[in-house]
Coordinates of C-alpha atoms in Angstrom, one line a residue:
Chain A
X68 CA -1.1 45.1 -34.3
X69 CA -3.0 43.3 -37.0
X70 CA -3.3 39.5 -37.1
X71 CA -0.9 39.1 -40.0
X72 CA 1.8 41.1 -38.4
X73 CA 1.3 39.3 -35.0
X74 CA 1.6 36.0 -36.7
X75 CA 4.8 36.8 -38.5
X76 CA 6.3 38.3 -35.3
X77 CA 5.4 35.1 -33.4
X78 CA 6.4 32.6 -36.0
X79 CA 9.7 34.0 -37.3
X80 CA 12.3 32.4 -35.0
X81 CA 14.9 34.6 -33.3
X82 CA 18.3 33.3 -32.2
X83 CA 20.2 32.0 -35.1
X84 CA 17.1 31.6 -37.2
X85 CA 16.7 27.9 -37.1
X86 CA 13.5 26.8 -35.4
X87 CA 13.9 24.9 -32.1
X88 CA 10.4 24.9 -30.7
X89 CA 7.3 25.2 -32.9
X90 CA 3.8 25.6 -31.7
X91 CA 1.0 25.5 -34.3
X92 CA -2.6 26.2 -33.4
X93 CA -2.2 24.8 -29.9
X94 CA -5.4 24.7 -27.8
X95 CA -5.6 23.5 -24.2
X96 CA -8.7 23.0 -22.1
X97 CA -9.1 22.5 -18.4
X98 CA -12.6 21.0 -18.4
X99 CA -14.7 23.8 -19.9
X100 CA -12.1 26.5 -19.4
X101 CA -9.9 27.2 -22.5
X102 CA -6.4 27.9 -21.2
X103 CA -4.7 28.3 -24.5
X104 CA -6.4 29.6 -27.7
X105 CA -4.8 28.7 -31.0
X106 CA -1.2 29.5 -30.0
X107 CA 1.3 30.0 -32.8
X108 CA 4.9 30.5 -31.8
X109 CA 8.3 29.5 -33.1
X110 CA 11.4 29.9 -30.9
X111 CA 14.7 29.7 -32.6
X112 CA 18.0 28.0 -31.6
X113 CA 19.8 30.0 -28.9
X114 CA 16.9 32.4 -28.6
X115 CA 15.8 33.7 -25.3
X116 CA 12.0 34.4 -25.2
X117 CA 10.4 36.0 -22.2
X118 CA 6.7 35.4 -21.7
X119 CA 4.7 37.8 -19.6
X120 CA 1.1 38.5 -18.9
X121 CA -1.5 38.8 -16.1
X122 CA -2.1 35.7 -13.9
X123 CA -4.3 33.1 -15.5
X124 CA -3.3 34.2 -19.0
X125 CA -1.9 30.8 -19.8
X126 CA 1.9 31.5 -19.6
X127 CA 2.7 28.6 -17.4
X128 CA 0.3 26.3 -19.3
X129 CA 2.1 27.2 -22.5
X130 CA 5.6 26.2 -21.3
X131 CA 4.2 23.1 -19.4
X132 CA 2.8 21.9 -22.8
X133 CA 6.3 22.0 -24.3
X134 CA 7.6 19.2 -22.1
X135 CA 4.2 17.5 -21.8
X136 CA 3.5 18.2 -18.1
X137 CA 0.2 19.3 -19.7
X138 CA -1.2 17.6 -22.7
X139 CA -2.4 19.9 -25.4
X140 CA -5.8 19.2 -27.0
X141 CA -5.3 20.5 -30.5
X142 CA -2.5 21.6 -32.8
X143 CA 1.1 20.6 -33.1
X144 CA 4.1 21.0 -30.8
X145 CA 7.5 20.2 -32.4
X146 CA 10.6 20.3 -30.2
X147 CA 14.0 20.0 -31.9
X148 CA 12.4 18.0 -34.7
X149 CA 10.4 15.7 -32.4
X150 CA 6.6 16.1 -32.6
X151 CA 4.9 15.5 -29.2
X152 CA 2.5 12.6 -29.3
X153 CA 0.9 10.3 -26.8
X154 CA 3.8 7.8 -27.1
X155 CA 5.6 7.7 -23.8
X156 CA 9.0 7.0 -25.5
X157 CA 8.5 10.1 -27.6
X158 CA 7.6 12.2 -24.5
X159 CA 10.7 10.9 -22.7
X160 CA 12.9 11.8 -25.6
X161 CA 11.5 15.4 -25.6
X162 CA 11.9 15.6 -21.8
X163 CA 15.6 14.6 -22.1
X164 CA 16.1 17.7 -24.4
X165 CA 14.2 20.1 -22.2
X166 CA 15.2 21.2 -18.7
X167 CA 12.7 22.9 -16.5
X168 CA 12.9 25.2 -13.5
X169 CA 9.9 25.7 -11.3
X170 CA 8.6 28.6 -9.3
X171 CA 8.7 26.5 -6.1
X172 CA 12.1 24.9 -7.0
X173 CA 10.7 21.4 -6.4
X174 CA 14.0 20.0 -5.3
X175 CA 13.7 16.5 -3.9
X176 CA 13.8 17.1 -0.1
X177 CA 15.0 13.6 0.8
X178 CA 18.2 13.9 -1.4
X179 CA 21.2 16.1 -0.9
X180 CA 21.9 18.8 -3.4
X181 CA 24.5 16.6 -5.1
X182 CA 22.1 13.7 -5.2
X183 CA 19.4 15.9 -6.7
X184 CA 21.8 17.0 -9.5
X185 CA 23.2 13.5 -10.2
X186 CA 19.8 11.7 -10.0
X187 CA 18.7 12.1 -13.7
X188 CA 22.2 11.5 -15.2
X189 CA 22.6 8.4 -13.1
X190 CA 19.1 6.9 -13.7
X191 CA 18.1 8.3 -17.1
X192 CA 21.4 8.6 -19.0
X193 CA 23.0 5.8 -16.9
X194 CA 26.2 7.7 -16.3
X195 CA 28.7 6.2 -13.9
X196 CA 28.7 7.5 -10.4
X197 CA 32.1 9.3 -10.4
X198 CA 31.3 10.8 -13.8
X199 CA 27.9 12.1 -12.8
X200 CA 29.4 13.5 -9.6
X201 CA 32.2 15.2 -11.4
X202 CA 29.8 17.0 -13.9
X203 CA 27.4 17.8 -11.0
X204 CA 30.2 19.5 -9.1
X205 CA 31.1 21.5 -12.3
X206 CA 27.5 22.6 -12.6
X207 CA 27.2 23.6 -8.9
X208 CA 30.4 25.7 -9.4
X209 CA 28.7 27.3 -12.4
X210 CA 25.8 28.3 -10.3
X211 CA 28.2 29.2 -7.5
X212 CA 27.0 26.8 -4.8
X213 CA 29.7 24.0 -4.8
X214 CA 30.0 24.3 -1.0
X215 CA 26.3 23.3 -0.6
X216 CA 26.7 20.0 -2.4
X217 CA 26.2 17.7 0.6
X218 CA 23.4 19.7 2.3
X219 CA 19.8 18.9 2.0
X220 CA 17.5 21.4 0.2
X221 CA 15.8 22.4 3.4
X222 CA 19.1 23.7 4.7
X223 CA 19.5 26.1 1.8
X224 CA 18.2 29.6 1.2
X225 CA 15.6 30.1 -1.5
X226 CA 18.1 31.6 -3.9
X227 CA 20.5 28.7 -3.3
X228 CA 17.7 26.2 -3.8
X229 CA 16.7 27.8 -7.1
X230 CA 20.3 27.7 -8.3
X231 CA 20.5 24.1 -7.3
X232 CA 17.3 23.5 -9.3
X233 CA 18.9 25.1 -12.3
X234 CA 22.0 22.9 -11.9
X235 CA 19.7 19.9 -11.6
X236 CA 18.0 20.7 -14.9
X237 CA 21.3 21.4 -16.7
X238 CA 22.7 18.1 -15.6
X239 CA 20.7 16.4 -18.4
X240 CA 22.6 18.6 -20.8
X241 CA 19.3 19.9 -22.3
X242 CA 19.1 21.9 -25.5
X243 CA 16.2 24.0 -24.2
X244 CA 15.5 25.4 -20.7
X245 CA 12.1 26.4 -19.5
X246 CA 11.7 28.7 -16.6
X247 CA 8.3 29.0 -14.9
X248 CA 8.5 32.2 -12.8
X249 CA 11.8 31.2 -11.3
X250 CA 12.1 34.3 -9.1
X251 CA 8.5 34.8 -7.9
X252 CA 8.9 32.8 -4.7
X253 CA 12.2 34.4 -3.7
X254 CA 13.0 37.2 -1.2
X255 CA 14.1 40.3 -3.1
X256 CA 17.7 40.1 -2.1
X257 CA 18.0 36.6 -3.6
X258 CA 16.5 37.4 -7.0
X259 CA 19.7 38.8 -8.4
X260 CA 21.8 35.7 -7.8
X261 CA 19.3 33.6 -9.7
X262 CA 18.9 36.1 -12.6
X263 CA 22.7 36.3 -12.8
X264 CA 22.9 32.5 -13.2
X265 CA 20.2 32.6 -15.9
X266 CA 21.9 35.5 -17.7
X267 CA 25.2 33.5 -17.8
X268 CA 23.2 30.6 -19.2
X269 CA 21.7 32.8 -21.9
X270 CA 25.1 34.1 -22.8
X271 CA 26.3 30.5 -23.3
X272 CA 23.8 30.1 -26.1
X273 CA 21.1 28.1 -24.4
X274 CA 17.6 28.3 -26.0
X275 CA 15.4 29.6 -23.2
X276 CA 11.7 30.3 -22.6
X277 CA 11.3 32.3 -19.4
X278 CA 8.0 33.2 -17.8
X279 CA 8.9 36.2 -15.7
X280 CA 8.0 39.7 -14.8
X281 CA 11.6 40.7 -14.2
X282 CA 11.7 43.5 -16.6
X283 CA 15.4 44.3 -16.0
X284 CA 16.2 40.7 -17.0
X285 CA 14.0 40.9 -20.0
X286 CA 15.5 44.1 -21.3
X287 CA 19.0 42.8 -20.8
X288 CA 18.6 39.2 -22.1
X289 CA 15.5 38.7 -24.1
X290 CA 15.6 38.4 -27.9
X291 CA 11.8 38.5 -28.1
X292 CA 9.1 39.2 -25.6
X293 CA 5.7 37.5 -25.8
X294 CA 2.7 39.1 -24.1
X295 CA -0.2 36.8 -23.3
X296 CA -3.7 37.5 -22.0
X297 CA -6.7 35.2 -21.6
X298 CA -5.0 32.3 -23.3
X299 CA -3.9 34.2 -26.4
X300 CA -0.7 35.7 -27.6
X301 CA -1.5 39.4 -27.8
X302 CA 1.8 41.0 -28.8
X303 CA 5.3 39.8 -29.7
X304 CA 8.3 41.9 -30.2
X305 CA 11.8 42.9 -29.1
X306 CA 12.3 44.4 -25.6
X307 CA 12.8 47.9 -27.3
X308 CA 9.5 47.5 -29.1
X309 CA 7.8 46.4 -25.9
X310 CA 9.1 49.1 -23.5
X311 CA 9.2 52.0 -25.9
X312 CA 6.4 51.4 -28.4
X313 CA 3.8 48.9 -27.3
X314 CA 0.9 48.7 -29.8
X315 CA -1.9 46.9 -28.1
X316 CA -4.1 48.5 -25.5
X317 CA -3.9 45.4 -23.2
X318 CA -0.1 45.4 -23.4
X319 CA 0.1 49.1 -22.5
X320 CA -2.3 48.6 -19.6
X321 CA -0.3 45.6 -18.2
X322 CA 3.0 47.3 -18.6
X323 CA 1.8 50.4 -16.8
X324 CA 0.8 48.2 -13.9
X325 CA 4.1 46.4 -13.4
X326 CA 6.6 49.1 -14.4
Chain B
X1468 CA 17.7 -24.1 34.5
X1469 CA 17.2 -20.4 35.0
X1470 CA 14.6 -19.8 37.7
X1471 CA 12.8 -16.6 38.0
X1472 CA 10.3 -16.4 40.8
X1473 CA 9.7 -20.0 40.2
X1474 CA 8.9 -19.4 36.5
X1475 CA 11.1 -21.4 34.3
X1476 CA 12.3 -18.8 31.8
X1477 CA 13.3 -21.4 29.3
X1478 CA 9.8 -22.7 29.4
X1479 CA 8.3 -19.3 28.6
X1480 CA 10.9 -18.6 26.0
X1481 CA 11.3 -22.0 24.4
X1482 CA 7.8 -23.2 24.7
X1483 CA 6.7 -26.8 24.2
X1484 CA 10.1 -28.4 24.3
X1485 CA 10.6 -27.8 28.0
X1486 CA 6.9 -28.0 28.8
X1487 CA 7.1 -31.5 27.4
X1488 CA 9.9 -32.3 29.9
X1489 CA 7.6 -31.6 32.9
X1490 CA 5.0 -34.0 31.6
X1491 CA 7.4 -36.7 30.9
X1492 CA 9.4 -36.7 34.1
X1493 CA 6.8 -35.3 36.4
X1494 CA 9.7 -34.1 38.6
X1495 CA 9.4 -30.8 40.3
X1496 CA 12.3 -28.5 39.5
X1497 CA 14.9 -28.3 42.4
X1498 CA 13.9 -24.8 43.3
X1499 CA 10.3 -25.6 43.7
X1500 CA 10.9 -28.7 45.9
X1501 CA 11.9 -27.0 49.1
X1502 CA 10.1 -23.8 48.2
X1503 CA 6.6 -24.3 49.2
X1504 CA 7.5 -24.4 52.9
X1505 CA 10.5 -22.2 52.9
X1506 CA 8.8 -19.4 50.9
X1507 CA 6.3 -19.0 53.7
X1508 CA 9.0 -18.2 56.2
X1509 CA 10.9 -15.8 54.0
X1510 CA 10.5 -12.1 54.9
X1511 CA 8.3 -11.6 51.8
X1512 CA 6.0 -14.3 52.8
X1513 CA 4.4 -16.9 50.4
X1514 CA 3.7 -15.3 47.0
X1515 CA -0.1 -15.9 47.2
X1516 CA -0.2 -14.1 50.6
X1517 CA 1.2 -10.9 49.1
X1518 CA -1.2 -8.2 47.8
X1519 CA -1.4 -8.4 44.0
X1520 CA -0.1 -4.9 43.6
X1521 CA 3.1 -5.9 45.4
X1522 CA 3.4 -9.0 43.3
X1523 CA 3.0 -7.1 40.0
X1524 CA 5.5 -4.5 41.1
X1525 CA 8.0 -7.1 42.3
X1526 CA 7.8 -9.0 39.0
X1527 CA 7.9 -6.0 36.8
X1528 CA 10.7 -4.3 38.7
X1529 CA 13.0 -7.3 38.8
X1530 CA 12.4 -7.9 35.1
X1531 CA 13.1 -4.2 34.5
X1532 CA 16.3 -4.4 36.7
X1533 CA 17.5 -7.3 34.5
X1534 CA 16.8 -5.3 31.3
X1535 CA 18.6 -2.3 32.8
X1536 CA 21.7 -4.4 33.6
X1537 CA 21.8 -5.9 30.1
X1538 CA 21.2 -2.4 28.6
X1539 CA 24.0 -0.9 30.7
X1540 CA 26.4 -3.7 29.7
X1541 CA 25.6 -3.2 26.0
X1542 CA 25.8 0.5 26.4
X1543 CA 29.2 0.4 28.0
X1544 CA 30.4 -2.1 25.5
X1545 CA 28.8 0.0 22.8
X1546 CA 30.7 3.2 23.7
X1547 CA 33.9 1.3 23.4
X1548 CA 33.2 -0.6 20.2
X1549 CA 30.5 1.5 18.4
X1550 CA 30.3 3.0 16.0
X1551 CA 33.5 1.7 14.5
X1552 CA 32.5 -1.9 14.9
X1553 CA 28.7 -1.7 15.1
X1554 CA 28.5 -3.1 11.6
X1555 CA 30.6 -6.1 12.6
X1556 CA 28.6 -6.7 15.8
X1557 CA 25.4 -6.7 13.7
X1558 CA 27.0 -9.1 11.2
X1559 CA 28.2 -11.3 14.1
X1560 CA 24.7 -11.5 15.5
X1561 CA 23.3 -12.4 12.1
X1562 CA 26.0 -15.0 11.6
X1563 CA 25.3 -16.4 15.0
X1564 CA 21.6 -16.7 14.3
X1565 CA 22.3 -18.3 10.9
X1566 CA 24.8 -20.7 12.5
X1567 CA 22.3 -21.7 15.2
X1568 CA 19.7 -22.5 12.4
X1569 CA 22.3 -24.5 10.5
X1570 CA 23.3 -26.4 13.6
X1571 CA 19.7 -27.3 14.3
X1572 CA 19.2 -28.4 10.7
X1573 CA 22.4 -30.4 10.9
X1574 CA 20.9 -32.5 13.7
X1575 CA 17.8 -33.3 11.7
X1576 CA 16.0 -30.1 12.3
X1577 CA 13.3 -29.2 14.8
X1578 CA 9.8 -29.9 13.4
X1579 CA 7.2 -27.2 13.4
X1580 CA 5.4 -29.0 16.2
X1581 CA 8.3 -28.1 18.5
X1582 CA 8.1 -24.4 17.8
X1583 CA 6.5 -22.5 20.6
X1584 CA 6.7 -19.7 23.2
X1585 CA 8.7 -16.6 22.4
X1586 CA 10.4 -18.2 19.4
X1587 CA 7.0 -18.7 17.7
X1588 CA 5.9 -15.2 18.7
X1589 CA 9.1 -13.7 17.3
X1590 CA 8.8 -15.8 14.1
X1591 CA 5.2 -14.7 13.5
X1592 CA 6.0 -11.1 14.2
X1593 CA 9.2 -10.8 12.2
X1594 CA 7.7 -12.9 9.4
X1595 CA 4.5 -10.8 9.4
X1596 CA 6.4 -7.5 9.3
X1597 CA 8.9 -8.7 6.6
X1598 CA 6.1 -10.1 4.3
X1599 CA 3.2 -7.6 4.9
X1600 CA 5.4 -4.5 4.3
X1601 CA 6.2 -5.1 0.6
X1602 CA 2.7 -6.6 0.0
X1603 CA 1.1 -3.5 1.6
X1604 CA 3.3 -1.2 -0.5
X1605 CA 2.3 -3.0 -3.7
X1606 CA -1.4 -2.9 -2.7
X1607 CA -1.2 0.9 -2.0
X1608 CA 0.5 1.5 -5.4
X1609 CA -2.0 -0.8 -7.1
X1610 CA -4.9 1.2 -5.6
X1611 CA -3.5 4.3 -7.4
X1612 CA -2.7 2.4 -10.6
X1613 CA -4.0 3.7 -13.9
X1614 CA -5.3 0.2 -14.8
X1615 CA -8.9 -0.1 -13.6
X1616 CA -8.6 -3.9 -13.2
X1617 CA -5.5 -3.6 -10.9
X1618 CA -7.2 -0.8 -8.9
X1619 CA -10.4 -2.8 -8.5
X1620 CA -8.5 -5.9 -7.2
X1621 CA -6.5 -3.9 -4.7
X1622 CA -9.5 -1.9 -3.4
X1623 CA -11.5 -5.1 -3.1
X1624 CA -8.7 -6.9 -1.2
X1625 CA -8.1 -4.0 1.2
X1626 CA -11.8 -3.3 1.9
X1627 CA -12.6 -6.9 2.3
X1628 CA -9.8 -7.8 4.7
X1629 CA -10.3 -4.6 6.7
X1630 CA -13.9 -5.6 7.2
X1631 CA -13.2 -8.9 8.8
X1632 CA -11.9 -9.6 12.4
X1633 CA -8.4 -10.9 12.7
X1634 CA -9.7 -14.0 14.6
X1635 CA -12.0 -14.8 11.6
X1636 CA -9.0 -14.6 9.2
X1637 CA -6.9 -16.8 11.6
X1638 CA -9.7 -19.4 11.6
X1639 CA -10.0 -19.3 7.8
X1640 CA -6.3 -19.5 7.5
X1641 CA -6.2 -22.6 9.7
X1642 CA -9.0 -24.4 8.0
X1643 CA -9.3 -23.1 4.5
X1644 CA -5.9 -22.5 3.0
X1645 CA -5.5 -26.2 2.1
X1646 CA -8.5 -26.0 -0.1
X1647 CA -7.0 -23.3 -2.3
X1648 CA -3.8 -25.1 -3.0
X1649 CA -3.4 -27.0 -6.3
X1650 CA -3.5 -30.8 -6.1
X1651 CA -0.3 -32.3 -5.1
X1652 CA 0.7 -29.5 -2.7
X1653 CA 0.8 -30.4 1.0
X1654 CA -1.1 -28.2 3.3
X1655 CA 1.5 -26.0 5.0
X1656 CA 2.0 -26.3 8.7
X1657 CA -0.4 -24.6 11.1
X1658 CA 2.3 -22.1 12.0
X1659 CA 2.8 -21.2 8.4
X1660 CA -1.0 -20.9 7.9
X1661 CA -1.1 -18.6 11.0
X1662 CA 1.6 -16.5 9.4
X1663 CA -0.2 -16.3 6.1
X1664 CA -3.4 -15.1 7.9
X1665 CA -1.4 -12.4 9.8
X1666 CA 0.2 -11.2 6.6
X1667 CA -3.2 -11.1 4.8
X1668 CA -4.6 -9.0 7.7
X1669 CA -1.7 -6.7 8.3
X1670 CA -0.9 -5.9 4.6
X1671 CA -4.4 -4.4 4.1
X1672 CA -3.7 -1.9 6.9
X1673 CA -0.1 -1.3 5.8
X1674 CA -1.6 -0.5 2.3
X1675 CA -3.9 2.2 3.7
X1676 CA -1.1 3.7 5.8
X1677 CA 1.2 3.8 2.7
X1678 CA -1.6 5.3 0.6
X1679 CA -1.8 8.1 3.1
X1680 CA 1.9 8.6 2.7
X1681 CA 1.7 8.6 -1.1
X1682 CA -1.0 11.3 -1.0
X1683 CA 1.2 13.5 1.2
X1684 CA 3.9 13.7 -1.5
X1685 CA 3.1 16.9 -3.5
X1686 CA 2.3 16.5 -7.2
X1687 CA 5.0 19.0 -8.0
X1688 CA 7.6 16.4 -6.9
X1689 CA 6.3 14.0 -9.6
X1690 CA 6.3 16.8 -12.2
X1691 CA 9.9 17.7 -11.3
X1692 CA 10.9 14.0 -11.8
X1693 CA 9.0 13.8 -15.0
X1694 CA 10.6 17.0 -16.3
X1695 CA 14.0 15.4 -15.7
X1696 CA 12.9 12.5 -17.9
X1697 CA 12.5 9.9 -15.2
X1698 CA 10.2 7.0 -16.2
X1699 CA 7.0 6.5 -14.1
X1700 CA 8.5 3.5 -12.4
X1701 CA 11.7 5.3 -11.4
X1702 CA 9.7 8.4 -10.3
X1703 CA 7.7 6.1 -7.9
X1704 CA 10.8 4.2 -6.7
X1705 CA 13.2 7.1 -6.3
X1706 CA 11.1 10.1 -5.6
X1707 CA 7.6 9.3 -4.4
X1708 CA 8.0 6.1 -2.3
X1709 CA 11.0 7.3 -0.2
X1710 CA 9.1 10.5 0.8
X1711 CA 5.9 8.7 1.3
X1712 CA 7.4 5.9 3.5
X1713 CA 9.3 8.3 5.8
X1714 CA 6.1 10.3 6.3
X1715 CA 4.3 7.2 7.6
X1716 CA 7.0 5.7 9.9
X1717 CA 5.1 6.4 13.1
X1718 CA 1.8 4.9 11.8
X1719 CA 3.6 2.0 10.3
X1720 CA 5.5 1.1 13.4
X1721 CA 2.2 1.4 15.3
X1722 CA 0.8 -1.2 13.0
X1723 CA 3.8 -3.5 13.5
X1724 CA 3.6 -3.2 17.3
X1725 CA -0.1 -4.1 16.9
X1726 CA 0.9 -7.1 14.9
X1727 CA 3.5 -8.2 17.4
X1728 CA 0.9 -8.2 20.2
X1729 CA -1.8 -9.7 17.9
X1730 CA 0.4 -12.8 17.4
X1731 CA -0.9 -13.8 20.9
X1732 CA -4.3 -14.5 19.2
X1733 CA -2.9 -17.6 17.4
X1734 CA -3.6 -19.6 20.5
X1735 CA -7.2 -19.8 19.4
X1736 CA -6.2 -22.0 16.5
X1737 CA -4.1 -24.2 18.8
X1738 CA -0.7 -22.7 18.6
X1739 CA 1.4 -22.3 21.8
X1740 CA 3.0 -18.9 21.6
X1741 CA 4.4 -16.9 24.4
X1742 CA 1.2 -16.0 26.2
X1743 CA -0.2 -19.5 25.8
X1744 CA 2.9 -21.0 27.3
X1745 CA 2.6 -18.6 30.2
X1746 CA -1.0 -19.6 30.6
X1747 CA -0.1 -23.4 30.4
X1748 CA 2.5 -23.0 33.0
X1749 CA 0.1 -21.6 35.5
X1750 CA -2.0 -24.7 35.1
X1751 CA 0.8 -27.0 36.2
X1752 CA 0.0 -28.5 39.6
X1753 CA 3.3 -27.3 41.2
X1754 CA 2.7 -23.8 39.9
X1755 CA -0.8 -23.7 41.3
X1756 CA 0.6 -24.8 44.6
X1757 CA 3.0 -21.8 44.6
X1758 CA 0.3 -19.4 43.4
X1759 CA 2.5 -17.7 40.9
X1760 CA -0.2 -17.0 38.3
X1761 CA 0.1 -13.2 38.5
X1762 CA 3.9 -13.3 38.2
X1763 CA 3.8 -15.5 35.2
X1764 CA 1.3 -13.3 33.3
X1765 CA 3.0 -10.1 34.3
X1766 CA 6.3 -11.5 33.1
X1767 CA 4.9 -12.6 29.8
X1768 CA 3.3 -9.1 29.4
X1769 CA 6.7 -7.6 30.2
X1770 CA 8.3 -9.5 27.4
X1771 CA 5.6 -8.0 25.0
X1772 CA 6.3 -4.6 26.4
X1773 CA 10.1 -4.9 25.8
X1774 CA 9.5 -5.9 22.2
X1775 CA 7.0 -3.1 21.6
X1776 CA 9.0 -0.5 23.3
X1777 CA 12.1 -1.5 21.4
X1778 CA 10.2 -1.1 18.1
X1779 CA 9.0 2.3 19.3
X1780 CA 12.5 3.4 20.2
X1781 CA 13.9 2.1 16.9
X1782 CA 11.3 4.0 14.9
X1783 CA 12.2 7.3 16.7
X1784 CA 15.9 6.7 16.0
X1785 CA 15.0 6.0 12.3
X1786 CA 12.9 9.2 12.1
X1787 CA 15.7 11.2 13.5
X1788 CA 18.2 9.7 11.1
X1789 CA 16.0 10.2 8.0
X1790 CA 14.6 13.5 9.2
X1791 CA 17.9 15.4 8.3
X1792 CA 17.1 18.3 6.1
X1793 CA 13.4 17.6 6.0
X1794 CA 11.4 20.6 4.7

């Protein structure tokens, strides 16, 4: 794929065509190591983008820059019309629009599942307690674990914990959801329940960026797939393009290893 | 007057007030009057004739027996009334204490100079814990602050205080605090100065314990809170501190037990706390005649043990209660 075609594939938003997340020439360094090299990517409203690539290719760093868990060193990141800057208020505003689900769930172990889900609505959006609880129970029903509401995270299976983490992120009613290898820490029999919850979320029209190697999920849900290696976006395309007709040598090699 | 092996318990507990009574009246308490001769003929013999081991065991076991009786009564009462009314019982105890204070105040108050014995020990220990805990937490947070000036002040305070013996800080508290107060302020009482010294000392150790706890909270927890849009302050208050503090309960309680026993050091600046009262009693002529020195000191030690062991038990209970669902 030549550069011009790559750029157009990466920067023409999918979904309904309106840009939701825009990255322009984003660089990120960890000391001397360059983790992201001039990333250009536009994700559209209601689009589901699946990011894949070998470990250390910068996938996680990419999505962590979008809600400022990592600070990018060069370039622009615009989320729903708000450009990320050093201003804390600005960052908080972006974080309120962006939900994130982590590989290791990162639920708060000292709070019950219900308290985990109601925490942000209560303390960031200042919802009343009964209202926060009511919407939390709705979300827990959506991810099909309402009966676990009063348990502590340590008492749940991995799959249940990850679904609780999805409910926690959704409680802020974000416009965008970021998933950082959400099924990588799960036992095989629990992966499906989490992917099902994510698939239902995608069907509801949520804008999603998913770092994952679950190819079945990508094929079924992704609008676009983004292949990264060594901090660069190497290839962007639809799942059909990726699985049937990959262009780049590195993409072919990677896919042959994981399929 | 409650007599316990010839030790006037009220004297040990209440300190100077009763001690004063001996000096004023110079009367031997009724138990003691006939005792010197009669004790010799009792089957246990005169206290000073018994081997020390027996004396220690006798004192300790009778004190323990008393505790067990009290515990059994509370336990039996507790199974009937707790847990439905435990909150009311606690409220009742608190109200009782408050009422006692108000009553004392209503009658013109008891000056600091009358504080002594167990009352002073408990005042210093409880005051020390209540004040040094928040101060220690603030110092620990300050040591991790992103403002270099705050960090520097906290590190300097912690390292300076930890490098000085408690006795030195007590002396400085006793003699130097007055110099640092603005003109027009009265120098606080010696008891208050002792409390300030204990708080200064303990808060530095609490800060280091809390810092250990803060470090044990994974960075991912902070990231999860940030991703939800929680402000740095709320992330610390709602996510980091609760996890850090529960991780350090054992070390923290150890520090507080230490503080409780270290209050006995305030005798060197002239305060008469529990142990000093016990020591003073053994110097009374009538006590010397009875040879009850060992019993007195063992009893005073037993009071410390009861306090320390209660704290230890309470911390275990707290750990169990908070440990639910711990990863």
